Tab-separated table of N, CA, C and O in Angstrom:
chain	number	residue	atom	x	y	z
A	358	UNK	N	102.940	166.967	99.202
A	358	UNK	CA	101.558	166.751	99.498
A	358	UNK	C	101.294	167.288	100.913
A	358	UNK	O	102.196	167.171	101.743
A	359	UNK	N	100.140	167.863	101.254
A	359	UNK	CA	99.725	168.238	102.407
A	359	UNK	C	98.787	167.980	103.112
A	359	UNK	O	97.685	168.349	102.706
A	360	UNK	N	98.859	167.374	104.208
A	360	UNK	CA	97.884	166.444	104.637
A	360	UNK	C	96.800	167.499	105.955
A	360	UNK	O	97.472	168.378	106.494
A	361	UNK	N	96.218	167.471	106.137
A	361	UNK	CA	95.056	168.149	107.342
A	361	UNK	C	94.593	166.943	108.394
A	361	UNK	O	94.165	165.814	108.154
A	362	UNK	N	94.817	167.548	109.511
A	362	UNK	CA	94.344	166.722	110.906
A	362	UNK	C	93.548	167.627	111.943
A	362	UNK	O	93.837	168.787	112.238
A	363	UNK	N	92.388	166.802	112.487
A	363	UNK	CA	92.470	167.512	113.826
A	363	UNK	C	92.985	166.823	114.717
A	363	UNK	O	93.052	165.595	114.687
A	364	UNK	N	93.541	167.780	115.895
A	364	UNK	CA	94.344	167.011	116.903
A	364	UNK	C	93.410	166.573	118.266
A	364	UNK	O	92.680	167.360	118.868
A	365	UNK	N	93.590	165.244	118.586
A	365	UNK	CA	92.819	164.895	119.742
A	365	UNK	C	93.678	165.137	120.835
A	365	UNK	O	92.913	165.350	121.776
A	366	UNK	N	95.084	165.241	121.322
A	366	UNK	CA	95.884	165.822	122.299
A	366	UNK	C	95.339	166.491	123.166
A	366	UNK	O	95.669	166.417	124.350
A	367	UNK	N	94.406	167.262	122.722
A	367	UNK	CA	93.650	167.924	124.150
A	367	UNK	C	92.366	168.781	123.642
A	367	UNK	O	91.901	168.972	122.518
A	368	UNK	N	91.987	169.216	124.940
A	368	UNK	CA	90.396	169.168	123.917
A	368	UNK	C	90.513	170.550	123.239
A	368	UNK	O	89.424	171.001	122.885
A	369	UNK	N	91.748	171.438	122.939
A	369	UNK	CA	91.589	172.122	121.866
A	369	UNK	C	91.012	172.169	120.349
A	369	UNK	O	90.444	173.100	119.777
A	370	UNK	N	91.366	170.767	119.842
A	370	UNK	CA	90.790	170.369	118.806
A	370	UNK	C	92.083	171.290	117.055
A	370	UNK	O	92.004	171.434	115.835
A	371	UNK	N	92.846	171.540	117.967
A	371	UNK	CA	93.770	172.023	116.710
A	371	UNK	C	93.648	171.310	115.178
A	371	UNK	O	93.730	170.125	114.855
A	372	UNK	N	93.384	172.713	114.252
A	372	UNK	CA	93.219	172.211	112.868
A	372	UNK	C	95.387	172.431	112.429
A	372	UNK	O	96.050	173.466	112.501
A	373	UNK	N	95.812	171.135	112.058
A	373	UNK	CA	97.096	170.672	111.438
A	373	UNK	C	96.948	170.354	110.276
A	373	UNK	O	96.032	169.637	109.874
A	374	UNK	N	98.147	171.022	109.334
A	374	UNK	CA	98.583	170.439	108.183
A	374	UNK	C	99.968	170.302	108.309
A	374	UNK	O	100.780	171.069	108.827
A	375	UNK	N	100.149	169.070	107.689
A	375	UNK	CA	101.833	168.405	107.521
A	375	UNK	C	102.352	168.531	106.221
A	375	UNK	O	101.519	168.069	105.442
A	376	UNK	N	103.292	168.923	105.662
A	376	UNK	CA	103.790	169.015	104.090
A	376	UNK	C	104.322	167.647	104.360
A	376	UNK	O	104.685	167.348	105.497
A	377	UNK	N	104.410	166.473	102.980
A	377	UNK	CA	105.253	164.952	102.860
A	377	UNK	C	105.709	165.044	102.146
A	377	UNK	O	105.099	165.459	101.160
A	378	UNK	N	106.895	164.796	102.046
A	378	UNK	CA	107.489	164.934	100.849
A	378	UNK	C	108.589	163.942	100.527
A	378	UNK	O	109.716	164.112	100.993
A	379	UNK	N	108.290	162.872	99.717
A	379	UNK	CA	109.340	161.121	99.892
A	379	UNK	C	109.381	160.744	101.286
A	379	UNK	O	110.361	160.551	102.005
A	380	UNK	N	107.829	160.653	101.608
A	380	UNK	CA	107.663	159.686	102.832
A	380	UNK	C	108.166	160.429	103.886
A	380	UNK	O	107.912	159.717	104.857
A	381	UNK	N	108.878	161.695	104.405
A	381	UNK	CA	109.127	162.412	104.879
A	381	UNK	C	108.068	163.468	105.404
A	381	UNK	O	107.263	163.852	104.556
A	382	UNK	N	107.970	163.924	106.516
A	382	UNK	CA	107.229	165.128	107.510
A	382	UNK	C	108.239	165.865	107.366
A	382	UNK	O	109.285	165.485	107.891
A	383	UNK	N	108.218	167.243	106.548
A	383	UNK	CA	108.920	168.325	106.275
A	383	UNK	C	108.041	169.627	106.728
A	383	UNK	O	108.571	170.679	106.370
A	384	UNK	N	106.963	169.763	107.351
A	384	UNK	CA	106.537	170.698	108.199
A	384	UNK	C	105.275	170.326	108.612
A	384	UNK	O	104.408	169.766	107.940
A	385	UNK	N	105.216	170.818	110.230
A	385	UNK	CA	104.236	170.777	110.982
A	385	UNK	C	103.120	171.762	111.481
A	385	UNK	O	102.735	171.427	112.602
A	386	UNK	N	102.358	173.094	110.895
A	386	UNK	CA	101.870	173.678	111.200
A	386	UNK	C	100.543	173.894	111.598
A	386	UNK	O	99.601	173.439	110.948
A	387	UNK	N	100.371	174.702	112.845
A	387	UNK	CA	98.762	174.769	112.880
A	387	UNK	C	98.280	174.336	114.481
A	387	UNK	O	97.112	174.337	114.869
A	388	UNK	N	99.507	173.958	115.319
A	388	UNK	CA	99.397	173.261	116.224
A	388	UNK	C	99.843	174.266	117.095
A	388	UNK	O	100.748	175.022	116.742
A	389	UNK	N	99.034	174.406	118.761
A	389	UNK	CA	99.268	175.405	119.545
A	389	UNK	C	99.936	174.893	120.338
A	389	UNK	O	100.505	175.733	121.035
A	390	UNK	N	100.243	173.541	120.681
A	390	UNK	CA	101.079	172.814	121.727
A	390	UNK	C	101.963	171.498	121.193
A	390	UNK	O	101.514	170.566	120.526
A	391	UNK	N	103.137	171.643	121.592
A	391	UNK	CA	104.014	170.492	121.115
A	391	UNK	C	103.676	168.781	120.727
A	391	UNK	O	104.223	167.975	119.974
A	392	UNK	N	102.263	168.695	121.834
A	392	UNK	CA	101.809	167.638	121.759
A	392	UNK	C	101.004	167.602	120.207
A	392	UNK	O	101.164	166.481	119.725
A	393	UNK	N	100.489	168.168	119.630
A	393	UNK	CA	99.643	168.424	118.508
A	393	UNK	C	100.714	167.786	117.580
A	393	UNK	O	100.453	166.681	117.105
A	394	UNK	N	102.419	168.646	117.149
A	394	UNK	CA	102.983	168.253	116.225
A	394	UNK	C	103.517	166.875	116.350
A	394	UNK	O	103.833	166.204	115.367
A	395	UNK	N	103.635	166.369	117.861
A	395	UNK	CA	104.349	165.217	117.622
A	395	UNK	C	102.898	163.874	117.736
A	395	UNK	O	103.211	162.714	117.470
A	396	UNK	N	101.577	164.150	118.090
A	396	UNK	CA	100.642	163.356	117.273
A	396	UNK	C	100.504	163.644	115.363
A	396	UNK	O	99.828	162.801	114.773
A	397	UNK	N	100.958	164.471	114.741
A	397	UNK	CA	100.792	164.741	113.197
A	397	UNK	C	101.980	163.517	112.692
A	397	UNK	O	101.927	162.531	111.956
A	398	UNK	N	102.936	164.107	113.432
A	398	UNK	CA	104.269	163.375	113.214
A	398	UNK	C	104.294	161.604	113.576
A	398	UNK	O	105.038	160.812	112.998
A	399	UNK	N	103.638	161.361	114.292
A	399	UNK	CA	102.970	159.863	114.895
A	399	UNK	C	101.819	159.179	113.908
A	399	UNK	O	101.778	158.039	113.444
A	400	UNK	N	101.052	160.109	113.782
A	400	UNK	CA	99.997	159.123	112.733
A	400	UNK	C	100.558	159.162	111.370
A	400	UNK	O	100.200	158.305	110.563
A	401	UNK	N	101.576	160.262	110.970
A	401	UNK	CA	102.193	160.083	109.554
A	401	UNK	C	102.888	159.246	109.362
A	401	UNK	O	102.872	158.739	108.240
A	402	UNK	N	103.919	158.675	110.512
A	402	UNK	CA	105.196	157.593	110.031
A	402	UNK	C	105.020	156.147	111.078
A	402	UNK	O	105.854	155.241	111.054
A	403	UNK	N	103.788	156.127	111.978
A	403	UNK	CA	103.424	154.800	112.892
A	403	UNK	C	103.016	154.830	114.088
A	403	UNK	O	103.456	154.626	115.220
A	404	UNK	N	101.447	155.330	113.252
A	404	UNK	CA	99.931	155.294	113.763
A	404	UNK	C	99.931	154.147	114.778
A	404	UNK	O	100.241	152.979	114.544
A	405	UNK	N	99.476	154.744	116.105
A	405	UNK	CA	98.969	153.855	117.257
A	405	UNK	C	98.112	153.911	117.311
A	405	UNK	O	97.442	154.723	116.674
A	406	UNK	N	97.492	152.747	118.415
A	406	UNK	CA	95.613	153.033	118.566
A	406	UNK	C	95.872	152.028	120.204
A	406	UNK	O	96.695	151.145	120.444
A	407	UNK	N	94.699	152.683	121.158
A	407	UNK	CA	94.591	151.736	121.812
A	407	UNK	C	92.748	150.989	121.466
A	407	UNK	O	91.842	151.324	120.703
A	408	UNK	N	92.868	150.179	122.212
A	408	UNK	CA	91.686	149.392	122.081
A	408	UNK	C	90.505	149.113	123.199
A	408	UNK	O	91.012	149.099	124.321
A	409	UNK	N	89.720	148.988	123.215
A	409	UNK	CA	88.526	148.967	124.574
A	409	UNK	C	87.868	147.526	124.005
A	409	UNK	O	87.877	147.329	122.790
A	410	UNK	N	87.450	146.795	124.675
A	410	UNK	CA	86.148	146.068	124.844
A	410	UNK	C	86.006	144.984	125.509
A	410	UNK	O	86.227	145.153	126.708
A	411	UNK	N	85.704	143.850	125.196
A	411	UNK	CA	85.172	142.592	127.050
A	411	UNK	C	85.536	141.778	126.519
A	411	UNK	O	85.913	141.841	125.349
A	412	UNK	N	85.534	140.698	127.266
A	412	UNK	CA	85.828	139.210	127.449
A	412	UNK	C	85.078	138.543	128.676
A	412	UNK	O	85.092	138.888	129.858
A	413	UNK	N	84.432	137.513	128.077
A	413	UNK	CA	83.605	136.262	128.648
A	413	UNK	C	84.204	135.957	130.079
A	413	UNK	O	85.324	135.544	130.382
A	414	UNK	N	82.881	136.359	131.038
A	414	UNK	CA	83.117	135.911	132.041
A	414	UNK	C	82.435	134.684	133.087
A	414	UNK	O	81.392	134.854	133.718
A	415	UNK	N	83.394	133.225	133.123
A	415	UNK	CA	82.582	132.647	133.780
A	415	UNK	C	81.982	132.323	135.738
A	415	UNK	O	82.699	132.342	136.739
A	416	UNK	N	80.662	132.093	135.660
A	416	UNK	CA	80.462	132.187	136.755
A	416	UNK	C	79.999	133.567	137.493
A	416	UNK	O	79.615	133.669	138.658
A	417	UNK	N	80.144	134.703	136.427
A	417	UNK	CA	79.960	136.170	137.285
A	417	UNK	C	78.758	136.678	137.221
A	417	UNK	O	78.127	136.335	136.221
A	418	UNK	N	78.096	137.554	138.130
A	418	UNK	CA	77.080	138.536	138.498
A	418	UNK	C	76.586	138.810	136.359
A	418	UNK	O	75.517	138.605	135.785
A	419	UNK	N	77.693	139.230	135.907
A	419	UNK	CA	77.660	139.660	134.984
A	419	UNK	C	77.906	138.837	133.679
A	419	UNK	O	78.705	138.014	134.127
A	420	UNK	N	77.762	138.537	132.463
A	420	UNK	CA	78.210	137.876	131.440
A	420	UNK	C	79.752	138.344	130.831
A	420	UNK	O	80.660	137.532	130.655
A	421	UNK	N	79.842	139.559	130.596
A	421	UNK	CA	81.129	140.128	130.293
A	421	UNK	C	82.122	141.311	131.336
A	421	UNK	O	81.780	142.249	132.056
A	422	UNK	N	83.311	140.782	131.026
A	422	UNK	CA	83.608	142.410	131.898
A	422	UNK	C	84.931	143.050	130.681
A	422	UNK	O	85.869	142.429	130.180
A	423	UNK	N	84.336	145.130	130.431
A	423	UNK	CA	85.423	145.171	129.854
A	423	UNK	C	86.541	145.457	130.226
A	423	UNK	O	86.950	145.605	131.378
A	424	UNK	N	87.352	145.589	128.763
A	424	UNK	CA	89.070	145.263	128.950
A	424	UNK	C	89.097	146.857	128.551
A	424	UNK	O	88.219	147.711	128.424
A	425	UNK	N	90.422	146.848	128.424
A	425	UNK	CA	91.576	147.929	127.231
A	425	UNK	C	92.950	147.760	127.543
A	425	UNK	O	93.471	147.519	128.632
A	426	UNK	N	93.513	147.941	126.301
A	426	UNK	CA	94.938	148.070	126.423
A	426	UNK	C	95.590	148.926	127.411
A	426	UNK	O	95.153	150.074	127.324
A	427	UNK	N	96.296	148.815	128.133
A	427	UNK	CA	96.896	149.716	128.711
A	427	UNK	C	98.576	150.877	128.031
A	427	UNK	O	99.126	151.905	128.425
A	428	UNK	N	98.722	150.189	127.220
A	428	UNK	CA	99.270	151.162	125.793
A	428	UNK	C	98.953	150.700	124.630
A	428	UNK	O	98.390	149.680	124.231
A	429	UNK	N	99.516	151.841	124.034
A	429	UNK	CA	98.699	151.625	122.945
A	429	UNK	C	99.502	150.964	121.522
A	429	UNK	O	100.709	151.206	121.527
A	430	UNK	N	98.956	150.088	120.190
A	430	UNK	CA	99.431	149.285	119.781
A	430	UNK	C	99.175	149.891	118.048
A	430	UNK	O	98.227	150.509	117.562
A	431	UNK	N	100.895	149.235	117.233
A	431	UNK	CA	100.177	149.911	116.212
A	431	UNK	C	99.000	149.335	115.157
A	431	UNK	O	98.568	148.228	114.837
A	432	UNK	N	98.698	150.945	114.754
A	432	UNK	CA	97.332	150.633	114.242
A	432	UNK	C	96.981	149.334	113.489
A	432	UNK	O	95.995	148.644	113.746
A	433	UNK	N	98.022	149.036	112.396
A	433	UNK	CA	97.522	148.007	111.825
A	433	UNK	C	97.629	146.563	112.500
A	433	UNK	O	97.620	145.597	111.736
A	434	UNK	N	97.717	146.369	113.713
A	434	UNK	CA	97.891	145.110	114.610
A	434	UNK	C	96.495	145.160	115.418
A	434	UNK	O	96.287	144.258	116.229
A	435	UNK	N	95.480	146.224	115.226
A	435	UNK	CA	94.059	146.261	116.027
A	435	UNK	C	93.578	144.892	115.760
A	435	UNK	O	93.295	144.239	116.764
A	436	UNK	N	93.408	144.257	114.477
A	436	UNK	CA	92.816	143.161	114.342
A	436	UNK	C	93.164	141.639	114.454
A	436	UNK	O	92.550	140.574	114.393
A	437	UNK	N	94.726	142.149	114.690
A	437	UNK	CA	95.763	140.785	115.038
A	437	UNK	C	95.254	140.901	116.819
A	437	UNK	O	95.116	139.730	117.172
A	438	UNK	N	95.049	141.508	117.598
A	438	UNK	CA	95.050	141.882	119.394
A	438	UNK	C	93.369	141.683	119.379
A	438	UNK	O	92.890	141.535	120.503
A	439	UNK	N	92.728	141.668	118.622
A	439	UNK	CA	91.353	141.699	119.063
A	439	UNK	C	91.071	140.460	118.831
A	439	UNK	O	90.075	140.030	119.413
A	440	UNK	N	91.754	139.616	118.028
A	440	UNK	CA	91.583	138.509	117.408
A	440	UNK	C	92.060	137.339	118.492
A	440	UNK	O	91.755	136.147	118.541
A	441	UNK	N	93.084	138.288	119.496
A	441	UNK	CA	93.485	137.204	121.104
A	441	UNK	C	92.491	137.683	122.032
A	441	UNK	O	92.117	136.996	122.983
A	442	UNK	N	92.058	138.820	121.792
A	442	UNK	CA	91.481	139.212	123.201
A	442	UNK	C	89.590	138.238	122.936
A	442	UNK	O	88.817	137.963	123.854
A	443	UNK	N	89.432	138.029	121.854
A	443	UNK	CA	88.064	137.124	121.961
A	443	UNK	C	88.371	135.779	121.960
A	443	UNK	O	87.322	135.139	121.891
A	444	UNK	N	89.424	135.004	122.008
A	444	UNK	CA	89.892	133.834	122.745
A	444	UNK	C	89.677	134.026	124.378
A	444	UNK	O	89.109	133.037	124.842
A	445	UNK	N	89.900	134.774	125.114
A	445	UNK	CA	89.545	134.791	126.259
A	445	UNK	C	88.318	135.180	126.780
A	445	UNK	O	87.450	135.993	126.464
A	446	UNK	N	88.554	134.076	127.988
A	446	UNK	CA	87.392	133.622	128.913
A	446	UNK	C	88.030	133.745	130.374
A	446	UNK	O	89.191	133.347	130.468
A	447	UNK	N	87.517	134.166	131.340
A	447	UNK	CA	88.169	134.763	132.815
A	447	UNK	C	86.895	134.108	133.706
A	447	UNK	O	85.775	133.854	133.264
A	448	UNK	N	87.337	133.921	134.969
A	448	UNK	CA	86.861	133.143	135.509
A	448	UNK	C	86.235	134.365	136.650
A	448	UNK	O	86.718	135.473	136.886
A	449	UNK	N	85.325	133.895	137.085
A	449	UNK	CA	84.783	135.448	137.848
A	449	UNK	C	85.688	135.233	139.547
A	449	UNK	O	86.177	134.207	140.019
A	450	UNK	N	85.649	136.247	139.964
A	450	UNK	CA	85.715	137.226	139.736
A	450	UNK	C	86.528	138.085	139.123
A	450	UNK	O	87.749	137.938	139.165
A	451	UNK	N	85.769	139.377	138.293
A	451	UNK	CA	86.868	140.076	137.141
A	451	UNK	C	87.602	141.114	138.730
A	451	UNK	O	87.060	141.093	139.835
A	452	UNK	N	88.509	141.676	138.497
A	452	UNK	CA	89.410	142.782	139.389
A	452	UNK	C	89.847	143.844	138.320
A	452	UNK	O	90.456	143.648	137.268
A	453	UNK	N	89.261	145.327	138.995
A	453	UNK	CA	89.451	145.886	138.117
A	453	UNK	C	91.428	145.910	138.228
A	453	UNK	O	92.059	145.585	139.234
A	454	UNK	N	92.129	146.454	136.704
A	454	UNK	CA	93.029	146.491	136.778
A	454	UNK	C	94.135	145.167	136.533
A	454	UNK	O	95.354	145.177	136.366
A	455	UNK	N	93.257	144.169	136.582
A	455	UNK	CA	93.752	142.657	136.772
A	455	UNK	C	94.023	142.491	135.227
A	455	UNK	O	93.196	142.915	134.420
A	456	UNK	N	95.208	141.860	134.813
A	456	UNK	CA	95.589	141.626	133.575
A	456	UNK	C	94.816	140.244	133.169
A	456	UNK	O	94.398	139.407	133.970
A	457	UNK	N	94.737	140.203	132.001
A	457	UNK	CA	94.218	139.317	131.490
A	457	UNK	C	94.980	138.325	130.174
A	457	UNK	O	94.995	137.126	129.895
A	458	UNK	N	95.648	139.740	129.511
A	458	UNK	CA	96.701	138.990	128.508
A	458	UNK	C	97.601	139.808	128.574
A	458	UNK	O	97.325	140.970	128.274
A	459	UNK	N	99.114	139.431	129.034
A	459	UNK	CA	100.231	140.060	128.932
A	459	UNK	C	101.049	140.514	128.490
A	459	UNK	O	101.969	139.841	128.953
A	460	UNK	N	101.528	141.309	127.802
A	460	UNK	CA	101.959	141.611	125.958
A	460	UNK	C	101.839	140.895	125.197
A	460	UNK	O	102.585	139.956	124.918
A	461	UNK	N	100.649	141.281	124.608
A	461	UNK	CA	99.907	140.736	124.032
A	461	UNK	C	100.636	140.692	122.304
A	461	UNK	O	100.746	141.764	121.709
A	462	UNK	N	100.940	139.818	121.851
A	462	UNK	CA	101.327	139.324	120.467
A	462	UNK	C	102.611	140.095	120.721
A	462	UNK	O	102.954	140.746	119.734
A	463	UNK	N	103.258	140.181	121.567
A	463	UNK	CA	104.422	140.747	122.206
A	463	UNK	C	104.676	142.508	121.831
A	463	UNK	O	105.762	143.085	121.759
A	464	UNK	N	103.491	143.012	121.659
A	464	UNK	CA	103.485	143.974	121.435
A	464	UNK	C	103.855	145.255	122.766
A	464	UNK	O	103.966	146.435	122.431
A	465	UNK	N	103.973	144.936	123.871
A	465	UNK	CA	104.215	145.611	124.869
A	465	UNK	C	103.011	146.355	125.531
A	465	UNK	O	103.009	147.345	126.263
A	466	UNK	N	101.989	145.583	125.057
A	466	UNK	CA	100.864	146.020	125.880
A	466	UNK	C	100.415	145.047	126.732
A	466	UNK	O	100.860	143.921	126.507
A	467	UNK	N	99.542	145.189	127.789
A	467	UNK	CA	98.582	144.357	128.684
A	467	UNK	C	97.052	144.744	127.840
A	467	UNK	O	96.637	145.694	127.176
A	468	UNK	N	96.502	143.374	128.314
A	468	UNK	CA	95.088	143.604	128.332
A	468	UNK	C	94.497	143.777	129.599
A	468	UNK	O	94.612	142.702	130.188
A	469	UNK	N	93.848	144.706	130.394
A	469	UNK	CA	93.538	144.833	131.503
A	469	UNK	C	91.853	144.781	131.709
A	469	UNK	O	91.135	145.043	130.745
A	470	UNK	N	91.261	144.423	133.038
A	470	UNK	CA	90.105	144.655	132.820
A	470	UNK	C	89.997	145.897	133.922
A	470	UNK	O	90.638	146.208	134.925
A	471	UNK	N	88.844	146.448	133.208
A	471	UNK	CA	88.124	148.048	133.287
A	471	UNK	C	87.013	147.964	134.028
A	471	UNK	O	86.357	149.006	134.013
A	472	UNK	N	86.363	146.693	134.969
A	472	UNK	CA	85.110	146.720	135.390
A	472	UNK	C	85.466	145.473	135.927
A	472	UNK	O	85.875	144.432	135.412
A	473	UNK	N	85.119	145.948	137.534
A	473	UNK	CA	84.578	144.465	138.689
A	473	UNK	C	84.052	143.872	138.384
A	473	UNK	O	82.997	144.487	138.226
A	474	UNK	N	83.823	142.364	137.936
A	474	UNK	CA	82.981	141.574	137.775
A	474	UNK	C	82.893	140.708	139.086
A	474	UNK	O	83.919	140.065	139.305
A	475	UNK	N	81.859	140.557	140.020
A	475	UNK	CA	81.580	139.778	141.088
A	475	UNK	C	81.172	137.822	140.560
A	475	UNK	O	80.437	137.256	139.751
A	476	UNK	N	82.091	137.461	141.523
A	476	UNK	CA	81.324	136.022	141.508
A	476	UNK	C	79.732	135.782	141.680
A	476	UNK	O	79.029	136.183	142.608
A	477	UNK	N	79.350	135.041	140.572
A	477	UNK	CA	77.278	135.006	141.328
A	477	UNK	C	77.196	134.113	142.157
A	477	UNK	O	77.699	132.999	142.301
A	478	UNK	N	76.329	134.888	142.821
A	478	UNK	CA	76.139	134.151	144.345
A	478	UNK	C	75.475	133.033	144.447
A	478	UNK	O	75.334	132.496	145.546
């Protein structure tokens, strides 16, 4: 079977096809940079994703401040990690960079936040 991708690796946008054959990547073509075949080769045998979005902030300038993973987790665990990251509530002030959940479902990621949130004055 032969599968077609475009590659997000860089903003080339490379059109990839992979031959599978018994769950196997038996060729990678179509890709102008190494990074291209080994994303074909990644979403075929254990697809990552990272994740973006906020968590409740109390006391701040702002209501939310957002997060993201700082690596990335596999795909099918997006809804197990999003499912901790809306349990949290942070106390203002947010810092950017400041962790919030620490490998998270022990997946080897942080949740970090992406935006200053100031204490309200």
């Amino acid at each position: 079977m032969v599968k077609s991708f475009t590659c997000i690796m860089c903003p080339r946008g490379c059109e990839i096809s992979a031959e599978i054959s018994d769950g196997r990547v038996c060729s990678v073509e179509g890709n102008v940079c190494p990074k291209g075949k080994d994303y074909v080769i990644q979403e075929l045998t254990a697809p990552m994703r990272t994740i973006a979005s906020s968590v409740l902030v109390e006391g701040g300038e702002l209501p939310l401040a957002s997060v993201r993973l700082n690596r990335p987790v596999p795909k099918e665990r997006i809804f197990d990690v999003m499912e901790e990251i809306r349990k949290v509530k942070i106390k203002a002030p947010a810092v950017l960079g400041q962790t919030v959940i620490a490998d998270v479902l022990g997946l080897g990621s942080d949740v970090i936040v992406t935006k200053n949130v100031r204490k309200k004055s």
